[in-house]
PDB file of C-alpha atoms in Angstrom:
ATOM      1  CA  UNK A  10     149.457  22.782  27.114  1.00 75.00           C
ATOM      2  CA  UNK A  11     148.353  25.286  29.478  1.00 94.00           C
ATOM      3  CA  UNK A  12     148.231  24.140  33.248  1.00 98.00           C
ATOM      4  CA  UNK A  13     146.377  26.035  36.223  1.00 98.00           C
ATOM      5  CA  UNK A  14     145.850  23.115  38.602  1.00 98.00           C
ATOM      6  CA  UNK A  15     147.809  19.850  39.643  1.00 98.00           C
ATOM      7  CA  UNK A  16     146.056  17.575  42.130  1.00 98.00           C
ATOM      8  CA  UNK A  17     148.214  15.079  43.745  1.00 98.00           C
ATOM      9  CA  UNK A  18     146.933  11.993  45.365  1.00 98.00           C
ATOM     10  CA  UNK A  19     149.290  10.951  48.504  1.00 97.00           C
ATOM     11  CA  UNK A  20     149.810   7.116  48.983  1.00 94.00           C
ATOM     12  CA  UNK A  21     150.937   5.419  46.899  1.00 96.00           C
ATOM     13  CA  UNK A  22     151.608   8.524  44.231  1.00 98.00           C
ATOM     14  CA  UNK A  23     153.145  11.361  46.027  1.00 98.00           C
ATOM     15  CA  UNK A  24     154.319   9.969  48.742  1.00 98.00           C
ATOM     16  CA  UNK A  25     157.198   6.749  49.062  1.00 98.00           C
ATOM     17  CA  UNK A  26     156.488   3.417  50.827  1.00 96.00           C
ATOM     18  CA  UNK A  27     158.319   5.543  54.000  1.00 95.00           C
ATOM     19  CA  UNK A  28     155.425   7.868  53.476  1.00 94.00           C
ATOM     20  CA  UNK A  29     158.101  11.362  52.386  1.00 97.00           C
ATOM     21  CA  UNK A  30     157.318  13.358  50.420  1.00 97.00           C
ATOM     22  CA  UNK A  31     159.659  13.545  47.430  1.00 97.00           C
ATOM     23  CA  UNK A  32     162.795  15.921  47.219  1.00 95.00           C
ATOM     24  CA  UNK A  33     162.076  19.100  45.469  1.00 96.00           C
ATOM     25  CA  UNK A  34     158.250  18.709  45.525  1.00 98.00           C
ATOM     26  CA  UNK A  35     158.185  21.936  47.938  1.00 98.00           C
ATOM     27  CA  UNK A  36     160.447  23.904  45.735  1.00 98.00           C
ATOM     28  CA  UNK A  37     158.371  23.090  43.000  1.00 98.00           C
ATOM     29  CA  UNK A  38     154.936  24.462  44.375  1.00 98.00           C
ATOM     30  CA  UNK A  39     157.355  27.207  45.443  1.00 98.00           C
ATOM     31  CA  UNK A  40     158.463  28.341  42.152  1.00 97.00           C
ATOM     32  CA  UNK A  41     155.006  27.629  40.075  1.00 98.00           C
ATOM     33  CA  UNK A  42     153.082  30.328  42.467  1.00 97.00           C
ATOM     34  CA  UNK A  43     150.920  30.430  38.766  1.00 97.00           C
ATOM     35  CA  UNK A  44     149.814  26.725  39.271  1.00 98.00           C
ATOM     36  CA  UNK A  45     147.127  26.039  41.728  1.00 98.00           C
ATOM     37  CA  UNK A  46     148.161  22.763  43.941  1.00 98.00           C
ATOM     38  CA  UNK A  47     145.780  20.063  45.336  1.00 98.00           C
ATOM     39  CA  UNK A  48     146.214  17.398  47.701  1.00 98.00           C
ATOM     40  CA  UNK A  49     143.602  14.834  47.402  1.00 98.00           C
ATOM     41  CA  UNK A  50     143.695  12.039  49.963  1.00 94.00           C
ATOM     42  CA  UNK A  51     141.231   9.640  52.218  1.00 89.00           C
ATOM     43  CA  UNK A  52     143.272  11.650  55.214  1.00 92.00           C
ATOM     44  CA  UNK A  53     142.214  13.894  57.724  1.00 95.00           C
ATOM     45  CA  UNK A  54     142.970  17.716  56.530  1.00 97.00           C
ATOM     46  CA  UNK A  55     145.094  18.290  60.038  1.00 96.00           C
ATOM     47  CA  UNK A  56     147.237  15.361  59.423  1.00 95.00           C
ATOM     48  CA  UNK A  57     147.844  16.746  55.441  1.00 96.00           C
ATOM     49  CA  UNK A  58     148.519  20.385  57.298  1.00 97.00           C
ATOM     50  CA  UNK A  59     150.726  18.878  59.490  1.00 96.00           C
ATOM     51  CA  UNK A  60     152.495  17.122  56.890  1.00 96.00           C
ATOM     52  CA  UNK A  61     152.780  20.429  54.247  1.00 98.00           C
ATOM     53  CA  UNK A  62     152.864  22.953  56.725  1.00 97.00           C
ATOM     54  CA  UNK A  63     155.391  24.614  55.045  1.00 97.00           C
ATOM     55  CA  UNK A  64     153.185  25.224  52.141  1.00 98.00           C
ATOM     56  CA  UNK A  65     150.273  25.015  53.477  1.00 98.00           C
ATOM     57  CA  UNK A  66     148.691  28.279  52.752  1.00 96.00           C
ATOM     58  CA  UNK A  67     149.953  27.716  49.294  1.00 97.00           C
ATOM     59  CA  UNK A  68     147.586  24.022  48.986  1.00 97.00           C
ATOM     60  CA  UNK A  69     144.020  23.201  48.514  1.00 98.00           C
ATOM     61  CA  UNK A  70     143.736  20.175  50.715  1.00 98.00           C
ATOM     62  CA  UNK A  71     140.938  17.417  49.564  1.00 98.00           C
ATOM     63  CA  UNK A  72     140.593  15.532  52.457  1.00 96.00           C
ATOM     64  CA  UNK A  73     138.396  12.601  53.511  1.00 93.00           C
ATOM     65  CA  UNK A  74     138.542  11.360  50.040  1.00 91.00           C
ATOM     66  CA  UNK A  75     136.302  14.416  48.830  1.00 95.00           C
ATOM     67  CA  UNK A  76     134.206  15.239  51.634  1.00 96.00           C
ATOM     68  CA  UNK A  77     136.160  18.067  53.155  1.00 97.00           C
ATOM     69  CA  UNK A  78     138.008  20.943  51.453  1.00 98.00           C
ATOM     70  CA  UNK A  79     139.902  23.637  52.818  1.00 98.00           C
ATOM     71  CA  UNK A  80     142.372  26.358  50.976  1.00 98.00           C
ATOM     72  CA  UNK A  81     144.096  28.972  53.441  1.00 97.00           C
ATOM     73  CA  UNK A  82     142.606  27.716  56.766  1.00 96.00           C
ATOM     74  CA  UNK A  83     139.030  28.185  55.606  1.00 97.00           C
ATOM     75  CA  UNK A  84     136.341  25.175  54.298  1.00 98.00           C
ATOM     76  CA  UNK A  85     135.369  25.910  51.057  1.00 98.00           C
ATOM     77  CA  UNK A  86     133.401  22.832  50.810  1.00 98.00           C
ATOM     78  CA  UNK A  87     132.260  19.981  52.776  1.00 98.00           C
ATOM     79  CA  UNK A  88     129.396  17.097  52.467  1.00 98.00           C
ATOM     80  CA  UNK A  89     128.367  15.956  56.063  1.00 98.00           C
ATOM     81  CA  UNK A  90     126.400  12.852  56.363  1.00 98.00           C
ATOM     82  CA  UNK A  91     123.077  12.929  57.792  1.00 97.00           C
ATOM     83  CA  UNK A  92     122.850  11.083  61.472  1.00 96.00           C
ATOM     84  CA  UNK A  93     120.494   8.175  60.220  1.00 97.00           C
ATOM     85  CA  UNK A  94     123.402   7.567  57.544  1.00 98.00           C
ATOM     86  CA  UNK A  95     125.767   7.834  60.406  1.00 98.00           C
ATOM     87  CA  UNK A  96     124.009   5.192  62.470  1.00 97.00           C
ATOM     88  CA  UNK A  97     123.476   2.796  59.425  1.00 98.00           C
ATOM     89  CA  UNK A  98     127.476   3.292  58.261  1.00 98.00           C
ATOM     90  CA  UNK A  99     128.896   2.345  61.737  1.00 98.00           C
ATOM     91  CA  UNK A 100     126.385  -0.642  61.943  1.00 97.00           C
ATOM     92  CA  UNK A 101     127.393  -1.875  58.524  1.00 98.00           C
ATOM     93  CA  UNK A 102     131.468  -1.108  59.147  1.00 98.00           C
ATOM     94  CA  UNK A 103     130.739  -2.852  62.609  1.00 97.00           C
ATOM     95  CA  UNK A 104     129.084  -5.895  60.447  1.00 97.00           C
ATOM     96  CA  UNK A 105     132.710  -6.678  58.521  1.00 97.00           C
ATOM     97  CA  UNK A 106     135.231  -9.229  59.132  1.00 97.00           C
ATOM     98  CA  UNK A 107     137.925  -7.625  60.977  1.00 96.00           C
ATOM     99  CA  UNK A 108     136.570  -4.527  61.559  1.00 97.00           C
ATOM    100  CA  UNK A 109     137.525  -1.712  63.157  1.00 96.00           C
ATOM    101  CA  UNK A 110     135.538   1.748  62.281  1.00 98.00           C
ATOM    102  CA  UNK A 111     135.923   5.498  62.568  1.00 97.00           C
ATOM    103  CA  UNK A 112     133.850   8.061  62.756  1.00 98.00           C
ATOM    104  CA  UNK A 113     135.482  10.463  60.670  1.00 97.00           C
ATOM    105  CA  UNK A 114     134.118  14.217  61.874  1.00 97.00           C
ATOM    106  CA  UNK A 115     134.843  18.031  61.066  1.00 97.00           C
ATOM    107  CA  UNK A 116     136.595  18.543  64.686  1.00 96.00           C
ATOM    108  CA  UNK A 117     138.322  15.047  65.341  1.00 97.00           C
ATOM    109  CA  UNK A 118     138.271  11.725  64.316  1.00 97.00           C
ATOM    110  CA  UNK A 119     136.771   8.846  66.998  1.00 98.00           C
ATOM    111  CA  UNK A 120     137.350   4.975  67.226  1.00 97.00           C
ATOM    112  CA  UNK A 121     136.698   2.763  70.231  1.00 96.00           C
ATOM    113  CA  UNK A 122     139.903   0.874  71.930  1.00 96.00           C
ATOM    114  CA  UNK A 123     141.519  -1.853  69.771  1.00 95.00           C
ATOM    115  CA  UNK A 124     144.399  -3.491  70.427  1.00 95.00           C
ATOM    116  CA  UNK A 125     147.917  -1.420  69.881  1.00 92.00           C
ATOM    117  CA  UNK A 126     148.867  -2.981  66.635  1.00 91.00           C
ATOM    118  CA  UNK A 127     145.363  -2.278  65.168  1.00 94.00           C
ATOM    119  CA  UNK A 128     145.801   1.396  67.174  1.00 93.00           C
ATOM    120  CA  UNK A 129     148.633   2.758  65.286  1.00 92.00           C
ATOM    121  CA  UNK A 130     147.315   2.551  61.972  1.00 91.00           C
ATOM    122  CA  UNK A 131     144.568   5.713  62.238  1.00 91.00           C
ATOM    123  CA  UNK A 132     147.697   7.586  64.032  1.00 88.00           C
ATOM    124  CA  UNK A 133     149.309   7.766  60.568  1.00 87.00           C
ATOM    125  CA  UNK A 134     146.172   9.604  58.638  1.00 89.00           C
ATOM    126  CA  UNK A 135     144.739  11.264  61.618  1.00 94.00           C
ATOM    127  CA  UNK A 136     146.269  14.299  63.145  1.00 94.00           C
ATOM    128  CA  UNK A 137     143.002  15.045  65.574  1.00 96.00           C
ATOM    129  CA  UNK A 138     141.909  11.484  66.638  1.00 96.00           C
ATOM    130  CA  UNK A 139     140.426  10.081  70.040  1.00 96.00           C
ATOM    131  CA  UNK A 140     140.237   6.847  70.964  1.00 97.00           C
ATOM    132  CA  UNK A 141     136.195   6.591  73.142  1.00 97.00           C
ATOM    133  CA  UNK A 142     134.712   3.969  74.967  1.00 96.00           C
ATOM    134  CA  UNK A 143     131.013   5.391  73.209  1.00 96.00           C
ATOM    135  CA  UNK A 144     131.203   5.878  69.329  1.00 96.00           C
ATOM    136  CA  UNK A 145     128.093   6.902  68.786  1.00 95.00           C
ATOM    137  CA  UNK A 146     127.719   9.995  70.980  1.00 96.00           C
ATOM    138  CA  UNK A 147     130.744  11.150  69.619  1.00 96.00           C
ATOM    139  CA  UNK A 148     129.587  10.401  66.050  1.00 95.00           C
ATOM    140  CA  UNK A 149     126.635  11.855  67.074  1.00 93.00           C
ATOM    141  CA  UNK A 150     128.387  15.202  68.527  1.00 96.00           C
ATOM    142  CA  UNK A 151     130.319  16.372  65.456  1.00 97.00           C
ATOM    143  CA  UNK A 152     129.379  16.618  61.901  1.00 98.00           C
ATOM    144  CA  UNK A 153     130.203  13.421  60.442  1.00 98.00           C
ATOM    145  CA  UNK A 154     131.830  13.005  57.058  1.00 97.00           C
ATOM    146  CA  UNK A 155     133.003   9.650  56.551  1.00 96.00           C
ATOM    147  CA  UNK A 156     132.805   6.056  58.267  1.00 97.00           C
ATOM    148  CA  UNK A 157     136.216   4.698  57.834  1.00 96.00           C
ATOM    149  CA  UNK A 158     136.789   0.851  58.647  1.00 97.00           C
ATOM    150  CA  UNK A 159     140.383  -0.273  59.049  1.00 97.00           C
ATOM    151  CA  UNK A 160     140.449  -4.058  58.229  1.00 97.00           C
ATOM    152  CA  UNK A 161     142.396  -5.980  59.883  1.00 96.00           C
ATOM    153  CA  UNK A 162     145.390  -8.406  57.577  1.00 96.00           C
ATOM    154  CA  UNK A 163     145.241  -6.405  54.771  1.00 95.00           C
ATOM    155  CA  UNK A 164     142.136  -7.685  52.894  1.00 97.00           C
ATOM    156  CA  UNK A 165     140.271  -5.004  52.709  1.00 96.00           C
ATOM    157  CA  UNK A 166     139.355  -5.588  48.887  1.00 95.00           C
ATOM    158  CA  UNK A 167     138.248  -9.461  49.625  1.00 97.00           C
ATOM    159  CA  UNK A 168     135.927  -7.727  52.647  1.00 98.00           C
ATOM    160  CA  UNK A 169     134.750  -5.102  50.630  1.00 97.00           C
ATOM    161  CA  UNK A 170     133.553  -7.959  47.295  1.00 96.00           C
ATOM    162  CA  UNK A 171     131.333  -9.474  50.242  1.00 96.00           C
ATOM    163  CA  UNK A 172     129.522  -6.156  50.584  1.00 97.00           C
ATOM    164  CA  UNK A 173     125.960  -6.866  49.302  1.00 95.00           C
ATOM    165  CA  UNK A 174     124.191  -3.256  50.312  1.00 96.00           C
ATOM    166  CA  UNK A 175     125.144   0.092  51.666  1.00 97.00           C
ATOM    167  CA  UNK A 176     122.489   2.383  53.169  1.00 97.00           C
ATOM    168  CA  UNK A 177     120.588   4.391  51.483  1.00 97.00           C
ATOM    169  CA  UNK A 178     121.977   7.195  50.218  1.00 97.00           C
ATOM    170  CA  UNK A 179     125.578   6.415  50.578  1.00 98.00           C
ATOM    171  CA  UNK A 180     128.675   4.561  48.651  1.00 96.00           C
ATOM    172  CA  UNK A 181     131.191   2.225  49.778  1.00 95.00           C
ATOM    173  CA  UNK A 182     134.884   2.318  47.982  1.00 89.00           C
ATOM    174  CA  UNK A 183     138.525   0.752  48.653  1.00 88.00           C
ATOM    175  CA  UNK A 184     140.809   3.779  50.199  1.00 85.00           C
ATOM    176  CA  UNK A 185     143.750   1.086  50.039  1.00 84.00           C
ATOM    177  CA  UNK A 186     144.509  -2.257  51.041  1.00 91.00           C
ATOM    178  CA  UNK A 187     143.155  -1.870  54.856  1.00 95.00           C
ATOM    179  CA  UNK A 188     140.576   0.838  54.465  1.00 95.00           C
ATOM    180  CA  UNK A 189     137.027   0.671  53.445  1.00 96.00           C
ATOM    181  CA  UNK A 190     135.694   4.331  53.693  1.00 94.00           C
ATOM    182  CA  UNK A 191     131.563   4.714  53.838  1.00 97.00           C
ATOM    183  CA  UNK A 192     130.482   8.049  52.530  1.00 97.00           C
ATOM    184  CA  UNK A 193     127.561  10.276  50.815  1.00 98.00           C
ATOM    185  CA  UNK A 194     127.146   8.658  47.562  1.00 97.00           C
ATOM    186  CA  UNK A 195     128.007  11.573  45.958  1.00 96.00           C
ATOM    187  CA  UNK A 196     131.312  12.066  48.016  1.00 97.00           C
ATOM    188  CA  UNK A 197     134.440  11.586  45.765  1.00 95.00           C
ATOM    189  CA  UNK A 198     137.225  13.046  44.750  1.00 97.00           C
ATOM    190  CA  UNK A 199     136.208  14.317  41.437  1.00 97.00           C
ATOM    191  CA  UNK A 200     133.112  16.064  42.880  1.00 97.00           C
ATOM    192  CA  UNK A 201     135.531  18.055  45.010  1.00 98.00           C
ATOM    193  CA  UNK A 202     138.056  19.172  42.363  1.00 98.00           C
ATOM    194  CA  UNK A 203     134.944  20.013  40.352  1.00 98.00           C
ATOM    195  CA  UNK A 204     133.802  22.505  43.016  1.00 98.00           C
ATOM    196  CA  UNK A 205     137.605  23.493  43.528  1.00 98.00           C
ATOM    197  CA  UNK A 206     137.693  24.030  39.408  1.00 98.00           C
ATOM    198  CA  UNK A 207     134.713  26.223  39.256  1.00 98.00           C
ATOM    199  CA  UNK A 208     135.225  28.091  42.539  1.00 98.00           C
ATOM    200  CA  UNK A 209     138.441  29.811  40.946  1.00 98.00           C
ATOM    201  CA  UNK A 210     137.505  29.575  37.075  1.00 98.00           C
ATOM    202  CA  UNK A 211     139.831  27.232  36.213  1.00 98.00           C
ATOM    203  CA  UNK A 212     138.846  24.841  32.918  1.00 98.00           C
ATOM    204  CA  UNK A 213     139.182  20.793  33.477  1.00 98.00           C
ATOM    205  CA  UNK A 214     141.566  21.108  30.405  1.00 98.00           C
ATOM    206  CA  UNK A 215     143.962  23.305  32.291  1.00 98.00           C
ATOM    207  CA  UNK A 216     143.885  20.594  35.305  1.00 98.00           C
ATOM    208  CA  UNK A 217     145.790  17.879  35.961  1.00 98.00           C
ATOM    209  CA  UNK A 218     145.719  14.595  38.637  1.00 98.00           C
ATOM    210  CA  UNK A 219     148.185  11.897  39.637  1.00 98.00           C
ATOM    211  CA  UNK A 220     146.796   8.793  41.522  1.00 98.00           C
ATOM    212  CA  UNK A 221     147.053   5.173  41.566  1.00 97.00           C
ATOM    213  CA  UNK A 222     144.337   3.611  43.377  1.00 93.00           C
ATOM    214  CA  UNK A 223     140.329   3.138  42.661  1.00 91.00           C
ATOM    215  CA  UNK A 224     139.786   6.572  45.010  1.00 91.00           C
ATOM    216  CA  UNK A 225     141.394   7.949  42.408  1.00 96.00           C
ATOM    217  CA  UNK A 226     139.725   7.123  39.418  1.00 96.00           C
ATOM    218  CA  UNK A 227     137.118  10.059  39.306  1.00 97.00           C
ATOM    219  CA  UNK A 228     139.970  12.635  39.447  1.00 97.00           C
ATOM    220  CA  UNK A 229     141.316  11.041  36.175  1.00 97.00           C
ATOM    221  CA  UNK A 230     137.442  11.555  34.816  1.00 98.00           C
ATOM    222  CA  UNK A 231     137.700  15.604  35.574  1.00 98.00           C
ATOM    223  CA  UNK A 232     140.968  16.332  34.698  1.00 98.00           C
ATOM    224  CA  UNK A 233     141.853  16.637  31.012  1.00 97.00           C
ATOM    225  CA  UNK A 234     145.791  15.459  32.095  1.00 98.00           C
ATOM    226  CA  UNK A 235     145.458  13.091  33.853  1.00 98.00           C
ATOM    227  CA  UNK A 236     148.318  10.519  35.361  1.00 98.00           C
ATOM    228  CA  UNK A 237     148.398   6.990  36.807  1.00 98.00           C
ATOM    229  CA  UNK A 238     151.829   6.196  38.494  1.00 98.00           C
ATOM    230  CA  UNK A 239     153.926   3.026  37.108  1.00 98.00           C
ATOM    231  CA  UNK A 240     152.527   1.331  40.175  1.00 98.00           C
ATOM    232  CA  UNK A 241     148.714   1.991  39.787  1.00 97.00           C
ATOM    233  CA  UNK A 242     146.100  -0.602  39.623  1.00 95.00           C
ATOM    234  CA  UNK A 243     144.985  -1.694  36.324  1.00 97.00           C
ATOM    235  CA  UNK A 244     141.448  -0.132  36.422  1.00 96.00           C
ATOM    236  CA  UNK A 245     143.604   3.152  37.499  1.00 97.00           C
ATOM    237  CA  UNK A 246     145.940   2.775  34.257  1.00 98.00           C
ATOM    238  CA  UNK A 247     142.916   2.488  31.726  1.00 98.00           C
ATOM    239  CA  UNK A 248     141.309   5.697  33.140  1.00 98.00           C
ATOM    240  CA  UNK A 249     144.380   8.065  33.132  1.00 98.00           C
ATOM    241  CA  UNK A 250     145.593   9.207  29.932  1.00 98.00           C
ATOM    242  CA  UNK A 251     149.141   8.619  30.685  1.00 98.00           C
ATOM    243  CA  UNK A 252     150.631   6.158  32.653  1.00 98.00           C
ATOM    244  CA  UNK A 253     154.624   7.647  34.986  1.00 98.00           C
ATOM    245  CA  UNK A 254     157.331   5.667  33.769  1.00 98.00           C
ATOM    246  CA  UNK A 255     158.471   5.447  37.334  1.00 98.00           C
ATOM    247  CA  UNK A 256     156.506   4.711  40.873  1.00 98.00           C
ATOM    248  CA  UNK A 257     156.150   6.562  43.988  1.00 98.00           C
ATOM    249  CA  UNK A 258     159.457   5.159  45.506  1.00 98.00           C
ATOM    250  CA  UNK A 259     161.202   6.388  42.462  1.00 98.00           C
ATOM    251  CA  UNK A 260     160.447   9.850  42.504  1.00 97.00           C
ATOM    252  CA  UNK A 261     157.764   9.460  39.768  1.00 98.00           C
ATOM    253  CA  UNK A 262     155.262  12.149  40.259  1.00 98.00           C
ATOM    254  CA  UNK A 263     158.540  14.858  40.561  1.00 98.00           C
ATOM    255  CA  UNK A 264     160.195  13.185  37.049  1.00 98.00           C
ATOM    256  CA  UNK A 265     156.972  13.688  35.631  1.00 98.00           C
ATOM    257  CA  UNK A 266     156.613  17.037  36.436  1.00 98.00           C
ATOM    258  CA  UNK A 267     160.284  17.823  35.520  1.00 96.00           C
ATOM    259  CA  UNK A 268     159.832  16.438  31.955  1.00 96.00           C
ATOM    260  CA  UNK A 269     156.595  18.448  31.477  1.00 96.00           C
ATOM    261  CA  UNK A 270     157.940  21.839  33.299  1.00 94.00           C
TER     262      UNK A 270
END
């Protein structure tokens, strides 16, 4: 087996409940400089910089769930939703129970005032994030990617089975158990390891993915190895072809790759 590119999602695979990285995942991209690493996640690329700074000219980040991609600094891809979609995404996020959207841009990331409990939440996947008393100017000032609505007591996927219509021209999917994120249809995180795949030659059957959640699903469809973690939803289990023997807080995306390296 012949591998050229590892995609990684971060919650809930890479990452622990504490939200670390696991030990020796650095020295690993390190010492595989023939391996082409991806981080694929619903978060903002300068919160995953932050985060892997260390190796950060080293990672492709997938950010946004899809809709942003940048390797050494640069974008390499990005799909920006039109300002009618824009309108019709906040309106619809504003419509939920428990809502409370962002406007998720190429600059920043902008949500009106909520209260602090509700508040800290975007500060963990949003590095450049303002808090405005006008969201749509702002969402009307940058290039908007993604509508992301937080929802509030952790029932996002009960909120998001009441959805009966998304505009035109976009998709609605579960980023988690608080997040509903409202995109271009064709915004996912396949389609972005797709353009990552044939941008530097690399064949699906030399790629691999690790995820665990319904974001991730369309990574598992691209990539010829693909993983779900131990502690994946079911749907997430039957699309991988193998399933970690261990979960994210035991290390089981770096046992994995120890066993196969």
């Amino acid at each position: 087996m012949t591998v050229k590119f590892i995609a990684f999602d971060l919650d809930g695979t890479l990452l622990d409940s504490n939200k670390k990285y696991p030990e020796g995942f650095i020295e690993f991209v390190n010492n595989h400089p023939d391996i082409m690493f991806a981080l694929s996640s619903g978060r903002q690329y300068y919160c995953l910089r932050k985060q892997f700074e260390e190796i950060a000219d080293k990672i492709v980040f997938i950010s946004e769930n899809g809709a942003v991609v940048f390797y050494k600094g640069e974008i390499i891809y990005k799909n920006i939703m039109e300002d009618s979609k824009v309108e019709a995404s906040l309106a619809l996020g504003r419509s939920l129970p428990g809502n409370a959207p962002i406007a998720c841009g190429i600059d920043s990331a902008y949500m009106e005032p909520v209260e602090e409990e509700v508040a800290k939440e975007p500060l963990m996947y949003y590095d450049r994030f303002s808090f405005v008393d006008d969201l749509d100017y702002y969402a009307h000032n940058d290039e908007i990617m993604k509508i992301a609505v937080f929802i509030r007591d952790k029932k996002a996927e009960e909120v998001y089975n009441t959805i009966a219509s998304v505009p035109e021209g976009t998709a609605a999917v579960l980023s988690g158990d608080s997040w509903i994120d409202i995109s271009n249809r064709d915004v996912d995180k396949g389609q972005a390891i797709k353009v990552v795949l044939d941008k530097f030659g690399i064949d699906p059957s030399e790629a691999m993915a690790f995820g665990d959640y319904l974001n991730d699903i369309t990574m598992m469809q691209v990539c010829g190895e693909s993983y779900a973690m131990a502690n994946a939803l079911p749907q997430v289990k039957a699309a991988a072809k193998y399933v970690t023997e261990f979960g994210n807080d035991d290390d089981g995306v770096m046992r994995t790759l120890k066993n196969l390296f």
